[in-house]
XYZ file of C-alpha atoms in Angstrom:
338
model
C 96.866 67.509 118.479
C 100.325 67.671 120.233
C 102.586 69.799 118.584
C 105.695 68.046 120.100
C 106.719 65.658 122.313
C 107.551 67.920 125.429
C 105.233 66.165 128.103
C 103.515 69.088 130.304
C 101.957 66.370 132.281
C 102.760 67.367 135.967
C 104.122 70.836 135.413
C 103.099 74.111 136.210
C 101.890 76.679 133.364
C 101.119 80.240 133.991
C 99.474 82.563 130.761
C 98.992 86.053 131.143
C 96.182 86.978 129.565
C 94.889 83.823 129.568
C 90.936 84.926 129.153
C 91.878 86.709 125.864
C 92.111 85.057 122.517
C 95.693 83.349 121.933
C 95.869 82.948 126.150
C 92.280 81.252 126.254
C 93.608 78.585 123.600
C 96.316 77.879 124.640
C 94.981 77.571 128.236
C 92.444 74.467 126.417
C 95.256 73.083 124.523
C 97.012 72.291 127.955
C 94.051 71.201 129.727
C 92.801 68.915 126.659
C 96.392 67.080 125.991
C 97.426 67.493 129.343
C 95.375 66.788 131.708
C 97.925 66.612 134.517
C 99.355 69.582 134.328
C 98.388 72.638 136.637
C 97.556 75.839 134.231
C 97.195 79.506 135.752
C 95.304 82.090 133.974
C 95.984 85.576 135.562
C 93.829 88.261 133.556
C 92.520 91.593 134.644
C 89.306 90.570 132.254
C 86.644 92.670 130.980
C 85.526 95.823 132.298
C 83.592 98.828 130.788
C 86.112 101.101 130.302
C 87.413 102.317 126.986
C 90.244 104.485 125.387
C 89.696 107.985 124.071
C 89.389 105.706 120.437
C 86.360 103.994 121.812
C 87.755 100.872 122.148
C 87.479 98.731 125.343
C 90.507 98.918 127.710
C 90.435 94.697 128.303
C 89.446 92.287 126.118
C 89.162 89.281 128.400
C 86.080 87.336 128.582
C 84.833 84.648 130.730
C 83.334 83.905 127.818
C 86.477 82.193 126.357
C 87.237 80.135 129.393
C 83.752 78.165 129.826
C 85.123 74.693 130.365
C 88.291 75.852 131.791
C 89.341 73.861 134.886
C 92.448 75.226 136.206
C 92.876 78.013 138.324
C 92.042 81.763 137.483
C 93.677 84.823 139.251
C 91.928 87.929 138.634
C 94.372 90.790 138.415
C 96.224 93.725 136.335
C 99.898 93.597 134.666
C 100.645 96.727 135.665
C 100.564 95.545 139.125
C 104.070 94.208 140.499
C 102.529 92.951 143.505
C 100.014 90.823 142.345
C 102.430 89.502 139.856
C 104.825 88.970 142.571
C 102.247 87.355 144.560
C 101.502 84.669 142.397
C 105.642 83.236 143.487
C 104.111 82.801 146.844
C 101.814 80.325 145.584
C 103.107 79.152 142.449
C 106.660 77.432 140.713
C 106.377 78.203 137.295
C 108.082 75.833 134.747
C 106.606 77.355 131.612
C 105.420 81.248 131.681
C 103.371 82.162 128.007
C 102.999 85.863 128.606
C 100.033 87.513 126.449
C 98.707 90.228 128.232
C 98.809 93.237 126.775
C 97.362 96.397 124.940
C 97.225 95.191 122.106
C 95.449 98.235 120.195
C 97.100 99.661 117.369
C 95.266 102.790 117.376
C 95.652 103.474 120.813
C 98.095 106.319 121.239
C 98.387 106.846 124.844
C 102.002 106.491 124.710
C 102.267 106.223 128.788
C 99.930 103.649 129.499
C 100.751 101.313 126.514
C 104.656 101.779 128.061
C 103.404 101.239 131.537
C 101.390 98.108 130.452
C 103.252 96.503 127.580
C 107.151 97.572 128.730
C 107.331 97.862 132.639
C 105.402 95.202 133.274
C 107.822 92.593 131.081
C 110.581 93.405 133.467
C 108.595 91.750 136.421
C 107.859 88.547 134.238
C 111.440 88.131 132.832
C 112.698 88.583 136.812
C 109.563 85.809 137.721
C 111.335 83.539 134.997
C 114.779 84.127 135.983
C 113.936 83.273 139.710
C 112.462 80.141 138.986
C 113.916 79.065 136.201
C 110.856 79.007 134.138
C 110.882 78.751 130.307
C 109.099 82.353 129.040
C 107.238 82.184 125.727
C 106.112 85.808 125.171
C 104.009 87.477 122.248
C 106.289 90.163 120.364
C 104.133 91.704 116.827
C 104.480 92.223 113.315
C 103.383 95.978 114.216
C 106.990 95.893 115.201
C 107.366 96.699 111.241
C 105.751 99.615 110.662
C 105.403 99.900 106.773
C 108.559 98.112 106.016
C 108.236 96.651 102.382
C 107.795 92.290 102.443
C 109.260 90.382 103.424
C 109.273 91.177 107.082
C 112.608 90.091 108.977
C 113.319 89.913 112.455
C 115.788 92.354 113.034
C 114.798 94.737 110.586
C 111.941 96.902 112.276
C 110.483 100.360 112.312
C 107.534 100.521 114.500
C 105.368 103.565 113.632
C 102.754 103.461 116.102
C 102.997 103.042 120.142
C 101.945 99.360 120.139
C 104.550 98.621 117.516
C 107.075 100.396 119.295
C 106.011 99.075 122.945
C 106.358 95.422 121.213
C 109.738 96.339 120.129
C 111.103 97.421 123.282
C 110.041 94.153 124.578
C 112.112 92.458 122.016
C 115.069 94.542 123.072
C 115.051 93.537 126.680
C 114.804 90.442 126.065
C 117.714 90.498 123.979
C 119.589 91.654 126.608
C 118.293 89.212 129.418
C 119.323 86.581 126.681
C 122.612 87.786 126.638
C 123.274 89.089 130.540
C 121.200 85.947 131.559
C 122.595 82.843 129.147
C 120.966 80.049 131.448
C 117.352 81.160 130.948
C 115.112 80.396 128.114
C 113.139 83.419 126.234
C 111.670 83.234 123.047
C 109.700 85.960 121.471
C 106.951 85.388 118.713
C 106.060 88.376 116.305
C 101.999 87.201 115.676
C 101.259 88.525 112.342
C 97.467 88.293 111.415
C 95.937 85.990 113.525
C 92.682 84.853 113.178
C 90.384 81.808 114.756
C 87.926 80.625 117.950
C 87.685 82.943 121.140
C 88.848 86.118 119.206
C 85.247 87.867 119.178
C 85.201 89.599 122.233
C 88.152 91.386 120.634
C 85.258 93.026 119.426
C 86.378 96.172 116.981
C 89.591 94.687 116.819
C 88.819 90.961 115.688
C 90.149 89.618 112.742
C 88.181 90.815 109.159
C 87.687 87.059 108.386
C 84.907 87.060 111.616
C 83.499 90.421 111.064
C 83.398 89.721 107.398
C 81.280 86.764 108.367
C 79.445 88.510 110.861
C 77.822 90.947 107.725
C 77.242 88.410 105.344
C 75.294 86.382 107.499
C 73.145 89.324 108.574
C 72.133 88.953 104.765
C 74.680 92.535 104.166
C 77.607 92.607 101.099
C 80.931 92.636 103.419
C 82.151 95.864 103.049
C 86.109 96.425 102.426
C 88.293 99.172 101.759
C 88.504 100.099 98.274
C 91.566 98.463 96.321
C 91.353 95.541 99.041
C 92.128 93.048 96.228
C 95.479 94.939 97.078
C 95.373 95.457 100.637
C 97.286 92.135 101.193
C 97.608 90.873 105.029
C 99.266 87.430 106.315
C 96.816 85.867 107.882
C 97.708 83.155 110.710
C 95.399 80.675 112.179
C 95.167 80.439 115.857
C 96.345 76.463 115.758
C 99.519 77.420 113.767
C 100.046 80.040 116.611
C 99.259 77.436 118.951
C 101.762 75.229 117.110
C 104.431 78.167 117.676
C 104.084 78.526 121.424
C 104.561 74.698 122.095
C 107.829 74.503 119.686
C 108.701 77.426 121.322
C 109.482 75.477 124.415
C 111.554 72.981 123.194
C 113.863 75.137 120.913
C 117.684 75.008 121.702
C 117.926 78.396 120.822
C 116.815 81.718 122.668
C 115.571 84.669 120.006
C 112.571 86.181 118.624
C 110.796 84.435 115.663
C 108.084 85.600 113.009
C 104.728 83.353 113.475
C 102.633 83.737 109.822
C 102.450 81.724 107.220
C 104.638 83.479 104.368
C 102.068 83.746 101.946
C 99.862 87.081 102.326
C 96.448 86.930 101.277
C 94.059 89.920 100.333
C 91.228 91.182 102.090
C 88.607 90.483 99.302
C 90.209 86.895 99.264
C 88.500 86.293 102.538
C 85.381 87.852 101.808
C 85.273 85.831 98.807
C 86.317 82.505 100.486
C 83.330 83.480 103.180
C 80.845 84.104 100.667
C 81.822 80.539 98.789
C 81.878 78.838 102.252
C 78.296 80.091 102.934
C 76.655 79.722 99.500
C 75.890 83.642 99.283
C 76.440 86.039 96.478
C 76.153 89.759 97.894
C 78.856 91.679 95.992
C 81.095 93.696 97.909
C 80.228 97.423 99.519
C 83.824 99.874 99.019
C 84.263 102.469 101.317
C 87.297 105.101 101.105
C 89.761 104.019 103.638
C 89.616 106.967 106.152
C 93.345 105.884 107.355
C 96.590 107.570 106.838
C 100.318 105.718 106.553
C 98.115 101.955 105.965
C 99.872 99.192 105.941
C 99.197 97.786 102.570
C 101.441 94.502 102.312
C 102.678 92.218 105.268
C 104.390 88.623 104.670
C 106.419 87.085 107.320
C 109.866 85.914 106.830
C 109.434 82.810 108.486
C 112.878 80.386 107.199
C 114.464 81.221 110.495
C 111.050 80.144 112.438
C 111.310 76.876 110.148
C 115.065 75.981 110.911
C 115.247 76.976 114.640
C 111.863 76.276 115.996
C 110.846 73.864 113.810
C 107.655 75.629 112.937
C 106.006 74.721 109.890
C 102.288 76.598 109.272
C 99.796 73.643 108.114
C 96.625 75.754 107.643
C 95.678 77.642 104.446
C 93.958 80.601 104.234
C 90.917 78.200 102.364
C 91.457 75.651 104.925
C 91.506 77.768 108.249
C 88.409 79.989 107.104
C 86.620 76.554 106.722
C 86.930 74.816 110.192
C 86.438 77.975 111.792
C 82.963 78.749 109.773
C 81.257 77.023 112.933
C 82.690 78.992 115.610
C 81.814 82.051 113.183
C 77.992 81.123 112.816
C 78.014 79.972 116.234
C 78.898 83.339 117.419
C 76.578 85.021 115.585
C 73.526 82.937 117.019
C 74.664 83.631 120.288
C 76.515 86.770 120.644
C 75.409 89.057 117.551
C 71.694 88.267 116.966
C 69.944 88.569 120.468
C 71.787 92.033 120.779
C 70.335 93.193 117.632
């Protein structure tokens, strides 16, 4: 599905992070509807390394880009020159920049900085130089515990990520103002959700890992009170949808991407259960975190007027089409490593 009536035919499209989860499908939506155009993934992919949390350092997969046919370039943010190296080879017209740490529990203030912050500077100076539109993922973490609705321009980030994401915004504030002639648009990603997201792997959305226990025959297990634990969840084609109206928008800014209706966790384990014809109850477990986010829903009218962004999946609806990237998954991913 085309999302508007920009034709990318013939142009050139780089995305950062491009083996990850939002950068892998965007990288297919290009190559499927535009078959023409000449896409650039540059990803430092997977490795073995981890943070002092346990989670793994990269999250790209080669995995997620089976079928790609464009070209790949193998390298690391936080390095200017192979950034800078791509200009030797490459004139941008559309940047989508999605590399990141994008681990909330990561609080290794210097290397989230490093990686999120510094490395934003070299991308808006790529996309001033050659006039390239830049399309770059901002975060509802930007919100701390802010009560709903969330609006951008009210934030209080209360973790490193969040506040990494929100420095980010602030730049490009300023490059929108210092720098008139270029177009930047920032999208905070609230909870998104959808195919290529499972080598996220501890950080993948509940509605997969939900999924993931009930068809190992286990009751999904939540927080307790998760009929009140209420998230916005976003399905990757909405987000999708964002990016591409994104590009065409008259006006520069930073927009919310959800849907505006928040949704609780036991509503997806419920809707999973339904989808799959099982009946295991729910497992509670205390929630061992401290300062939880209980409540997120996106303010999204400005997203609506300016970008023309109008989410088309329900929570019912999204859950559904992806069941057979869930179960497909599983087959292949979760059961021979049992």
């Amino acid at each position: 599905m085309q999302y508007s009536n920009t034709d990318f035919n013939n142009k050139t499209i780089l995305i950062t992070g491009g083996a990850g989860f939002i950068g892998a499908n965007l990288a297919f939506y290009f190559q499927e509807n535009f078959p023409d155009a000449t896409i650039v993934i540059f990803d430092k992919f997977r490795s073995e390394a981890r943070f002092s949390n346990g989670n793994l350092q990269s999250f790209g997969h080669y995995k997620n880009l089976i079928g790609f046919k464009g070209d790949i370039v193998c390298g690391d943010i936080n390095d200017a020159d192979a950034l800078n190296a791509l200009s030797d080879t490459y004139s941008f017209d559309y940047i989508f920049h999605e590399a990141a740490i994008s681990d909330t529990r990561v609080y290794d203030q210097e290397i989230i900085m490093q990686t999120n912050v510094n490395s934003f500077y070299t991308i808006l100076e790529m996309a001033k130089k050659m006039d390239a539109k830049l399309i770059y993922a901002s975060s509802a973490a930007t919100y701390g515990s802010l009560p709903s609705p969330q609006t951008v321009g009210k934030e209080s980030p209360e973790n490193p990520y969040g506040f990494s994401k929100y420095a980010m915004d602030q730049i490009a504030y300023r490059y929108m103002k210092e720098f008139p002639q270029m177009h930047i648009v920032g999208l905070k990603y609230f909870n998104v959700y959808g195919a290529r997201e499972f080598f996220k792997d501890k950080t993948a959305s509940t509605i997969i890992q939900f999924g993931h226990q009930i068809l190992a025959g286990k009751a999904p297990r939540l927080f307790e009170g998760s009929d009140k634990i209420v998230r916005d969840f976003i399905y990757i084609k909405d987000v999708i949808q964002a990016n591409i109206k994104a590009c065409d928008t008259k006006t520069c800014g930073v927009f919310n991407v959800g849907t505006g209706k928040p949704r609780s966790f036991q509503d997806i384990a419920d809707i999973l259960q339904k989808e799959l014809g099982t009946d295991y109850g729910t497992e509670y477990f205390p929630n061992p975190f401290t300062g939880y986010q209980m409540h997120t829903q996106a303010e999204i009218d400005t997203s609506r007027e300016v970008l023309g962004y109008e989410p088309e999946w329900e929570l019912e609806e999204g859950i559904k089409d992806y069941l057979p990237e869930i179960i497909r998954m599983y087959e292949e991913e979760v059961v021979p490593n049992r």
